mmCIF file of C-alpha atoms in Angstrom:
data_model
loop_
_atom_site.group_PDB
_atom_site.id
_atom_site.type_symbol
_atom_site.label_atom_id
_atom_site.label_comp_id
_atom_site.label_asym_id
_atom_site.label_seq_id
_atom_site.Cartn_x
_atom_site.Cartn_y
_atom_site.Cartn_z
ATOM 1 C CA UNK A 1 102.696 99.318 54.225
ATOM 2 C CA UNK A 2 101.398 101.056 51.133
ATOM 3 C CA UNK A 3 99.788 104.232 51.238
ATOM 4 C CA UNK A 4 96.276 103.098 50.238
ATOM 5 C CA UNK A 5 96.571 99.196 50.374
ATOM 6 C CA UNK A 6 93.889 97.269 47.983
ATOM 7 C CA UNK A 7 92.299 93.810 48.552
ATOM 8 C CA UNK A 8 94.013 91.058 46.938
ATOM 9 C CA UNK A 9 91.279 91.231 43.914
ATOM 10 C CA UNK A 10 92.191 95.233 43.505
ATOM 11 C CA UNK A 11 88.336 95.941 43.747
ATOM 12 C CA UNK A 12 87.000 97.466 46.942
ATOM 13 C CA UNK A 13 83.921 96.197 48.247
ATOM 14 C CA UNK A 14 81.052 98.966 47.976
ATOM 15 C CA UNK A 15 78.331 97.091 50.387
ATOM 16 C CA UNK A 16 78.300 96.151 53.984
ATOM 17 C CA UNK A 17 81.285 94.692 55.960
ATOM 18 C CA UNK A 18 79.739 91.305 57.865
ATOM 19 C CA UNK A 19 81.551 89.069 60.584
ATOM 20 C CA UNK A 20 81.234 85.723 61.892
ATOM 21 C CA UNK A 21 83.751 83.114 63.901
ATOM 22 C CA UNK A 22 83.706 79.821 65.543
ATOM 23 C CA UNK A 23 82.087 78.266 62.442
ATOM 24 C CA UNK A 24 83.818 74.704 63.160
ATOM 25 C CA UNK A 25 83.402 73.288 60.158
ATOM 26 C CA UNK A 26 84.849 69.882 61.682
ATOM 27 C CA UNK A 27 80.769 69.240 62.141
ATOM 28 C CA UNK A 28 78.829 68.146 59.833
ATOM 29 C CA UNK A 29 76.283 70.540 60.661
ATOM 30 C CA UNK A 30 78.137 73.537 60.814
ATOM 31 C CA UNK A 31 79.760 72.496 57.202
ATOM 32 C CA UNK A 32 75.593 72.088 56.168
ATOM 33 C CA UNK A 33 74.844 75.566 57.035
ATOM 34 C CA UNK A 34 78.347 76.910 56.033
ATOM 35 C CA UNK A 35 77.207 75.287 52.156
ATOM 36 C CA UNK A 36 74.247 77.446 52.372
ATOM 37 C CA UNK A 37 76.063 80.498 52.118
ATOM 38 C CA UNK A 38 74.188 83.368 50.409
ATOM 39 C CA UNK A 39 75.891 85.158 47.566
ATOM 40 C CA UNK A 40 77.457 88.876 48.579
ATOM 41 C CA UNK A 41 78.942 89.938 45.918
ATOM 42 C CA UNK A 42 79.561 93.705 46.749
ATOM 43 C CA UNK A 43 80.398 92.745 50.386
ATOM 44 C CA UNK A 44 83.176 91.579 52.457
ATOM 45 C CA UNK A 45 83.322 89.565 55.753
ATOM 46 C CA UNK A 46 85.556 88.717 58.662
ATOM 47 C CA UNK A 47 85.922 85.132 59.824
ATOM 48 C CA UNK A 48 87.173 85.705 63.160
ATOM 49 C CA UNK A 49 88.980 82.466 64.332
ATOM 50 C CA UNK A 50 87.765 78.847 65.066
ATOM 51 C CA UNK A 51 87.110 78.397 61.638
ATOM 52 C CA UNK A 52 88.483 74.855 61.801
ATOM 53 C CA UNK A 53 91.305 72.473 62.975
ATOM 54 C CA UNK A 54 92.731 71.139 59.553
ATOM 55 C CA UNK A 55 93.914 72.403 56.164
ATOM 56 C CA UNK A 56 91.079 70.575 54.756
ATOM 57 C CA UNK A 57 88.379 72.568 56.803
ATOM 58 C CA UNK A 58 90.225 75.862 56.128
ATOM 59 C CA UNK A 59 90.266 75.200 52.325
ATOM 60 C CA UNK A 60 86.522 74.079 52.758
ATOM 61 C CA UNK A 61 85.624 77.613 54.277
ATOM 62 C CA UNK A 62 87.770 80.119 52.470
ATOM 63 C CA UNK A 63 86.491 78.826 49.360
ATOM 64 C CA UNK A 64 82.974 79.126 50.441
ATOM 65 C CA UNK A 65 83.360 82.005 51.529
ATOM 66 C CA UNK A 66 85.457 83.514 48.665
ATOM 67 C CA UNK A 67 82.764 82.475 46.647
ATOM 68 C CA UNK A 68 79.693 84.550 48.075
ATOM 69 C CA UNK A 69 81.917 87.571 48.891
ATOM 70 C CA UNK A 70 83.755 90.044 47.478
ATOM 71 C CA UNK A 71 86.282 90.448 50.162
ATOM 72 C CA UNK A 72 87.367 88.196 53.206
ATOM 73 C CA UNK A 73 89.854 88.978 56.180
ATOM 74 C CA UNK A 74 90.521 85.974 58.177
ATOM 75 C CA UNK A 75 92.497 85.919 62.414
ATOM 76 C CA UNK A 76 92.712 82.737 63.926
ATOM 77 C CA UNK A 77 91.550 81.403 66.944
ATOM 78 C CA UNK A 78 93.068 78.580 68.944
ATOM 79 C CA UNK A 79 91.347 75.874 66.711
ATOM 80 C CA UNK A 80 93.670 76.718 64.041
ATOM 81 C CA UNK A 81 96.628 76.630 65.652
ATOM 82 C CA UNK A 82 96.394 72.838 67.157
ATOM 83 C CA UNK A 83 98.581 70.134 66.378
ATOM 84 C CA UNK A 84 97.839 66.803 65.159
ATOM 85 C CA UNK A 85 100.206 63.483 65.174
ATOM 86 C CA UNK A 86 98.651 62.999 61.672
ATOM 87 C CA UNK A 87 96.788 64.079 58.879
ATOM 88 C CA UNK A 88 97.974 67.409 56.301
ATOM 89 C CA UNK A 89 99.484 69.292 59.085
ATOM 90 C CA UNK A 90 100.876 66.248 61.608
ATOM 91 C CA UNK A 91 103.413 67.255 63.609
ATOM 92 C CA UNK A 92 103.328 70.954 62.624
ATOM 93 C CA UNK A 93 103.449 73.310 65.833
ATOM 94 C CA UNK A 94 103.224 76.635 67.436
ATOM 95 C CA UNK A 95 104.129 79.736 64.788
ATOM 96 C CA UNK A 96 104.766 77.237 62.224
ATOM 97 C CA UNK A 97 100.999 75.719 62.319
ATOM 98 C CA UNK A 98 99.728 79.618 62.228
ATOM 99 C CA UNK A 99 102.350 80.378 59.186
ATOM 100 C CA UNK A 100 100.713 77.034 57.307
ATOM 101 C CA UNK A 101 97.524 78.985 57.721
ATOM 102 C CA UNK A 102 98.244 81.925 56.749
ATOM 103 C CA UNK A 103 99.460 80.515 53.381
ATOM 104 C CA UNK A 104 96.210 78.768 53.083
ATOM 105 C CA UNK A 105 94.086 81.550 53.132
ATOM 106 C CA UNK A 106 96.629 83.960 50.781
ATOM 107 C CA UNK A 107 96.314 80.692 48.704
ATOM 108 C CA UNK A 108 91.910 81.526 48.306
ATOM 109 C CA UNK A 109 93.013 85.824 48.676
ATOM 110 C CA UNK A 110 91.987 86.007 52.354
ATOM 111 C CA UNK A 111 93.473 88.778 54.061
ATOM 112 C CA UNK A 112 95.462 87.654 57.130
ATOM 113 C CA UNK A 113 96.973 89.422 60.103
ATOM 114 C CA UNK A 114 100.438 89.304 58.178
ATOM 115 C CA UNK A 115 98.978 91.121 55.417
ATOM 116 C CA UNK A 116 98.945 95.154 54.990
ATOM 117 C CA UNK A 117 95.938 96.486 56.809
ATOM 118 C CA UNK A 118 93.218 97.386 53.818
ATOM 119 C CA UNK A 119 91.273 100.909 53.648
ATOM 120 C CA UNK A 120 87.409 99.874 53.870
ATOM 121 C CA UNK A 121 85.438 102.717 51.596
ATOM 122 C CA UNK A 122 82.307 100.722 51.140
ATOM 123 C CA UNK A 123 78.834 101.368 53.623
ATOM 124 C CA UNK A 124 79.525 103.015 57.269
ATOM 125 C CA UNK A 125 82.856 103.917 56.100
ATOM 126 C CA UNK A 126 86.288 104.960 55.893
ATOM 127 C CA UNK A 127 87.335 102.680 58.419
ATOM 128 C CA UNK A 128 90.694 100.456 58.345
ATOM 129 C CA UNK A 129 90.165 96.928 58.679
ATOM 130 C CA UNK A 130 92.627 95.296 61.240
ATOM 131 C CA UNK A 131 92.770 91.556 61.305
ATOM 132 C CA UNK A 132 95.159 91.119 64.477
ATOM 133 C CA UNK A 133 96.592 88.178 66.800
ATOM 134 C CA UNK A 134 97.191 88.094 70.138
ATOM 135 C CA UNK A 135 96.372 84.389 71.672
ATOM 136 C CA UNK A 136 96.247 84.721 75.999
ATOM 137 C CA UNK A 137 98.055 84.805 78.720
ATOM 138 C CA UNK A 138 96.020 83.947 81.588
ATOM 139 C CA UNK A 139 95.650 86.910 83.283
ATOM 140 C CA UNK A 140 91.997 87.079 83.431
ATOM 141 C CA UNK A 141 91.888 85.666 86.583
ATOM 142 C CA UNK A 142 91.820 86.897 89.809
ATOM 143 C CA UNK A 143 94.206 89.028 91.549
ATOM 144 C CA UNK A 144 94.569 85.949 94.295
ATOM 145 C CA UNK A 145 95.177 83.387 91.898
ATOM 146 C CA UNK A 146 99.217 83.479 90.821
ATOM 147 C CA UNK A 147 99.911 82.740 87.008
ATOM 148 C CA UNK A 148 101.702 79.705 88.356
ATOM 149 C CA UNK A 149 98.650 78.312 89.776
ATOM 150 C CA UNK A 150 96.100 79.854 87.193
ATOM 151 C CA UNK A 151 95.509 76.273 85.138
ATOM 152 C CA UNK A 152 94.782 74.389 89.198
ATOM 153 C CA UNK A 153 92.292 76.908 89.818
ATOM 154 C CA UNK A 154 90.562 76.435 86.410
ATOM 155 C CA UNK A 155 91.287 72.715 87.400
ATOM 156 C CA UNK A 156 89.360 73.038 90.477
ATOM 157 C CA UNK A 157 86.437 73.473 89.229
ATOM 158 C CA UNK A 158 86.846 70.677 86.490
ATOM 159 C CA UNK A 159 87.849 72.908 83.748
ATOM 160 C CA UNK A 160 90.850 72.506 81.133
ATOM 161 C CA UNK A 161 91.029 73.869 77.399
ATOM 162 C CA UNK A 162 92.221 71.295 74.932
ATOM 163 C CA UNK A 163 94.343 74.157 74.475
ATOM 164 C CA UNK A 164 96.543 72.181 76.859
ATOM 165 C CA UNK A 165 97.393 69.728 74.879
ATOM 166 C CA UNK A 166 96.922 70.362 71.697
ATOM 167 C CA UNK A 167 98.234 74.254 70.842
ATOM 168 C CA UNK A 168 101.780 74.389 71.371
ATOM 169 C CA UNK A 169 103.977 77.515 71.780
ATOM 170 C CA UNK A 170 107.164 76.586 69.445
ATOM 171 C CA UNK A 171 109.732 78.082 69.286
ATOM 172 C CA UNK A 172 108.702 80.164 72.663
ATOM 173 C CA UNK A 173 108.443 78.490 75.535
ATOM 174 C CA UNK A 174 105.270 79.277 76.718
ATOM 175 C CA UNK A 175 101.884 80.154 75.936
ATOM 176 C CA UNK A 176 102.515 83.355 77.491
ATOM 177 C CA UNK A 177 105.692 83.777 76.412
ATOM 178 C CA UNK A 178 104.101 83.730 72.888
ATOM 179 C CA UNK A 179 101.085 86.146 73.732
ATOM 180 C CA UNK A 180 104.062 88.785 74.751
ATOM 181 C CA UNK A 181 105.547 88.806 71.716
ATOM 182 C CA UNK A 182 102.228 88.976 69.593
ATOM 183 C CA UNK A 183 100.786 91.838 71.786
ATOM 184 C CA UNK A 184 104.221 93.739 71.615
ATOM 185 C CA UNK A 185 103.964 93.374 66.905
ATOM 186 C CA UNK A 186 100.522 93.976 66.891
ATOM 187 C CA UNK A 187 100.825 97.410 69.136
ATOM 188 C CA UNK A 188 103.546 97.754 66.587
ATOM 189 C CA UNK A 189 101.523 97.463 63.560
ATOM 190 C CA UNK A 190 98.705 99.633 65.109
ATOM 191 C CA UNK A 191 100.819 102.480 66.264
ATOM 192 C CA UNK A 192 102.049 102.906 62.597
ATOM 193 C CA UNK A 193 98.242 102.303 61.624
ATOM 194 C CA UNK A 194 97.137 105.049 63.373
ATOM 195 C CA UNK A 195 99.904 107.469 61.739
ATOM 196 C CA UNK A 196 99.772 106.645 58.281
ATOM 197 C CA UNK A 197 95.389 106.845 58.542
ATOM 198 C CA UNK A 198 95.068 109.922 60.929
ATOM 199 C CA UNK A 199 91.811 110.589 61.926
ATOM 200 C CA UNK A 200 90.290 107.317 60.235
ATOM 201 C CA UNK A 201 88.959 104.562 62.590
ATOM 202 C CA UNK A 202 89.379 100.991 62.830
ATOM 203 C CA UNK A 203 88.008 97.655 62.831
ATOM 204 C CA UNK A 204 89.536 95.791 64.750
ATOM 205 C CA UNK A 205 89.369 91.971 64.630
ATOM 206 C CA UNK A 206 90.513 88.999 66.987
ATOM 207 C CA UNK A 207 89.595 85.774 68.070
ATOM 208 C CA UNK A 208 89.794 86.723 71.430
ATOM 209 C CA UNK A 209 88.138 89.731 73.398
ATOM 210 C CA UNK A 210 90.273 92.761 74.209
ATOM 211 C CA UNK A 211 88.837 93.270 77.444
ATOM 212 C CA UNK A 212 88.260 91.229 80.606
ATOM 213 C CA UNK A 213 84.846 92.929 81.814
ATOM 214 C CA UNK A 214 83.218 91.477 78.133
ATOM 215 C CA UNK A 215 84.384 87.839 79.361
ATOM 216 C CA UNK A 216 80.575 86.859 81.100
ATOM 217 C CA UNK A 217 80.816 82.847 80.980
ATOM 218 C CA UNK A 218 77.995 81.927 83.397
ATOM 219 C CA UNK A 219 78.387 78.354 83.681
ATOM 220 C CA UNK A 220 82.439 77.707 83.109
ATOM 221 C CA UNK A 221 83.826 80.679 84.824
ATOM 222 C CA UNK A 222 87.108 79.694 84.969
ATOM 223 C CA UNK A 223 87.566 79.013 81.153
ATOM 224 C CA UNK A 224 88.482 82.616 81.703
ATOM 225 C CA UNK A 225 91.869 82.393 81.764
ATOM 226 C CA UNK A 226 92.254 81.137 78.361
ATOM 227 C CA UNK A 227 89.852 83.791 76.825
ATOM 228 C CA UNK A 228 92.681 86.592 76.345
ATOM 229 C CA UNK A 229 95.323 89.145 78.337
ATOM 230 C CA UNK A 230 94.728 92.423 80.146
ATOM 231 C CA UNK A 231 97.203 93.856 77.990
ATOM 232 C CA UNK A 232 95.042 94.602 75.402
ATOM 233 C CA UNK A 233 92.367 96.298 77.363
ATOM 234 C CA UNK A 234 92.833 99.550 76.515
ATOM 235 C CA UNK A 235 93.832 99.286 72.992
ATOM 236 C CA UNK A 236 90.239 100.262 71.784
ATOM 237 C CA UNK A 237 90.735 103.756 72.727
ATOM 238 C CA UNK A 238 94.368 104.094 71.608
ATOM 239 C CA UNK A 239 93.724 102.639 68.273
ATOM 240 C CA UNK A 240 90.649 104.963 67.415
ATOM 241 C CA UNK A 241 88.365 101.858 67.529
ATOM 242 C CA UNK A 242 85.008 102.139 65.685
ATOM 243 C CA UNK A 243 84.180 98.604 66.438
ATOM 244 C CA UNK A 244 86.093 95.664 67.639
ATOM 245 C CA UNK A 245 85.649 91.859 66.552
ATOM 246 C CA UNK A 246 85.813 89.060 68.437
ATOM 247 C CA UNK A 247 84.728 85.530 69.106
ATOM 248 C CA UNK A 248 85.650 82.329 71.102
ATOM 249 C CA UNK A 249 83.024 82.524 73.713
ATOM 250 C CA UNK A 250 80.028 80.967 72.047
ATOM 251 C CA UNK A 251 77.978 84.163 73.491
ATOM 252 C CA UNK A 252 76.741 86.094 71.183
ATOM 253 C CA UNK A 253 76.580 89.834 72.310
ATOM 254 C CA UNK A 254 76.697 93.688 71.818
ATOM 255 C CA UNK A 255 78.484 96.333 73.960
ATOM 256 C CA UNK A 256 79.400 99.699 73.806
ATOM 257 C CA UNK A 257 82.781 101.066 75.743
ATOM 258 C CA UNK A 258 83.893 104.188 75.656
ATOM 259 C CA UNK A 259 81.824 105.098 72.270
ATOM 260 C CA UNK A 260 83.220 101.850 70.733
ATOM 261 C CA UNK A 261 81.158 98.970 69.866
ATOM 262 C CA UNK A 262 82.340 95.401 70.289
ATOM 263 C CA UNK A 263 80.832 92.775 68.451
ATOM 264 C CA UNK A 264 81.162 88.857 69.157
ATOM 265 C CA UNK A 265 80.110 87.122 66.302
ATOM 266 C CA UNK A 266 80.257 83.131 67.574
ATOM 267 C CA UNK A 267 78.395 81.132 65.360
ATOM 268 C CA UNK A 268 79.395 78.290 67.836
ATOM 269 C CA UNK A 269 78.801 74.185 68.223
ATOM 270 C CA UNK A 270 76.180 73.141 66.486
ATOM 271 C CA UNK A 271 73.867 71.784 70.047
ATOM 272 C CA UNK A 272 74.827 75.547 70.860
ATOM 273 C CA UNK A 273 73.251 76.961 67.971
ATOM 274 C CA UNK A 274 70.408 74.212 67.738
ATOM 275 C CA UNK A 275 67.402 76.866 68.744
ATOM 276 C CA UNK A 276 68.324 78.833 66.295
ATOM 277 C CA UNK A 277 68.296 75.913 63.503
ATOM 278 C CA UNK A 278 65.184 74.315 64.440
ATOM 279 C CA UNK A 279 63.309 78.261 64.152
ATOM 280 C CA UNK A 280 64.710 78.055 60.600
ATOM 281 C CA UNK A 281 67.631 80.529 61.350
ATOM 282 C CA UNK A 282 71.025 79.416 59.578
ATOM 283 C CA UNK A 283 74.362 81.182 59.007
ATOM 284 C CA UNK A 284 72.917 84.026 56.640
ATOM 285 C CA UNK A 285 70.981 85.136 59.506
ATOM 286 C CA UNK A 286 73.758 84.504 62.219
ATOM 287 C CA UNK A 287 76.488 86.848 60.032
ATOM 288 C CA UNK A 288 76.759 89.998 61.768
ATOM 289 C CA UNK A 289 76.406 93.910 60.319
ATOM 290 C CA UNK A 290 79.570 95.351 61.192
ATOM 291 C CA UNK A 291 79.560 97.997 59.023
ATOM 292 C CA UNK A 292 77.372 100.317 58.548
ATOM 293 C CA UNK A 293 76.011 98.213 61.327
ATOM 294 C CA UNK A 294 73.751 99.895 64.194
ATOM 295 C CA UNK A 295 73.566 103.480 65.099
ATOM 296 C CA UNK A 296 75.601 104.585 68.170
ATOM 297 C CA UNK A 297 74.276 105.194 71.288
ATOM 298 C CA UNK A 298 73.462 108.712 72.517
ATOM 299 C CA UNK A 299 76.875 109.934 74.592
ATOM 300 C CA UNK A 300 75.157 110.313 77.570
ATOM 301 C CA UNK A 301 73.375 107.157 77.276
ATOM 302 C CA UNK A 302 73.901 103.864 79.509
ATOM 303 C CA UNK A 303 73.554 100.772 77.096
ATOM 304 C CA UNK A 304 73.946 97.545 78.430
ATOM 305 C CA UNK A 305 74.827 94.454 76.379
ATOM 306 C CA UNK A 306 72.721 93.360 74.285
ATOM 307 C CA UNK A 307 72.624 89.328 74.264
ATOM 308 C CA UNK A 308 72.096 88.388 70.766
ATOM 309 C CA UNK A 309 70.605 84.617 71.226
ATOM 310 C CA UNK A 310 68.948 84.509 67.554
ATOM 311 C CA UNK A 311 71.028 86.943 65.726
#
């Protein structure tokens, strides 16, 4: 990596850094809303995974977004990554699928986790902006419940991600198999992240939380196990975290760990964000402030999370 890496357009954005994810575009109301975008022209924005399924919807989004803001950073979520029998991307699988998207979104200038990690010096800044990829590995389950028999025990309870059957692990042989290897080049990538920006924190980005204890899914439970690995849990504190992304869970919330705010941005299916439509609140009101964003809490003060149903 570069000493100072620039966004793709050389110009670095000035205003306020906004996130959003699981903006499924595959429905037609999401891709209403998404159409509405508000221009941002001195901004930039993470989409954090689950943008869509297809290179269509991808191309759909990054242009919108490119559009309305002056930087994007895109990490993908499991929606990306499945496999089709037909359409632009039939038959493509596993790291090959997430390499097709990556090339999509360098295609509109989106900043991807294969890209050098960019030095954010607009509002609430510095801070280095860290797009990363890590998938899961089933480990947030129980301590009785062997990996072996992990997907029975979701089963149990009539839960099963498409994830199943439609995200395949080529050319590794498992899911988490896969989820080693990513945790093991993103630590990589962070470590040297941390050396080459000492003292400056990060923003951290993925589709799927860092940490177990932020995984609250009231009514599925056991969808758990697909929503990311314990290996990761610590990784706020030995990155220098000033906020991590994430999405995936539909549940939008606030918490603060260890002095470090996380942040999931879901935008989410559109029955799940139907509330918030019919009060006249769209996707301009869903994006998130990530940076500056809201102050910290006092250090001796207990915050708890902060449910954010209309915002």
């Amino acid at each position: 990596m570069s000493d100072r890496p620039s966004p793709p357009n050389g110009k670095s954005p000035t205003g306020k850094l906004y996130a959003i994810s699981d903006i499924h575009v595959a429905f037609a109301a999401n891709r209403e809303a998404w159409a509405n975008l508000a221009p941002h022209p001195n901004d930039g924005l993470v989409l954090c995974g689950d943008i869509g399924e297809t290179v269509e919807h991808l191309q759909l989004a990054f242009s919108t977004a490119k559009k309305h803001f002056n930087t994007i950073w895109w990490c993908p979520g499991n929606h990306e990554l499945y496999t089709f029998a037909k359409g632009s991307s039939g038959g493509v699988r596993g790291v090959n699928k997430y390499q097709q998207c990556v090339e999509i979104a360098r295609s509109y200038d989106v900043l991807t986790p294969e890209d050098d990690f960019v030095l954010w010096e607009g509002r609430g800044g510095p801070a280095v902006i860290a797009p990363i990829f890590t998938l899961y590995d089933y480990s947030f389950r129980p301590d009785d419940v062997t990996l072996e028999n992990a997907v029975l025990w979701a089963r149990e309870m009539n839960i099963e991600a498409t994830d199943e059957f439609l995200l395949h692990p080529d050319p590794y042989s498992s899911r988490q198999e896969w989820c080693k290897a990513l945790v093991q080049k993103f630590e990589r990538k962070l470590e040297v992240t941390k050396i080459q920006f000492p003292g400056v924190p990060l923003v951290i980005a993925n589709h799927w939380p860092l940490r177990e204890d932020l995984v609250n899914l009231k009514f599925i439970p056991r969808f758990s196990i697909w929503c990311g690995t314990k290996l990761t849990e610590d990784w706020h504190r030995r990155f220098n975290a000033k906020v991590v992304i994430s999405g995936h869970l539909h549940i939008r919330r606030t918490d603060w760990k260890d002095g470090c705010r996380f942040e999931e941005v879901s935008l989410g299916y559109p029955q799940q964000w139907k509330e918030c439509i019919e009060m006249g609140i769209g996707v301009n009101e869903l994006l998130r402030e990530i940076l500056p964003g809201p102050e910290p809490p006092k250090e001796s003060e207990q915050v708890p999370p902060q449910w954010r149903r209309y915002g």
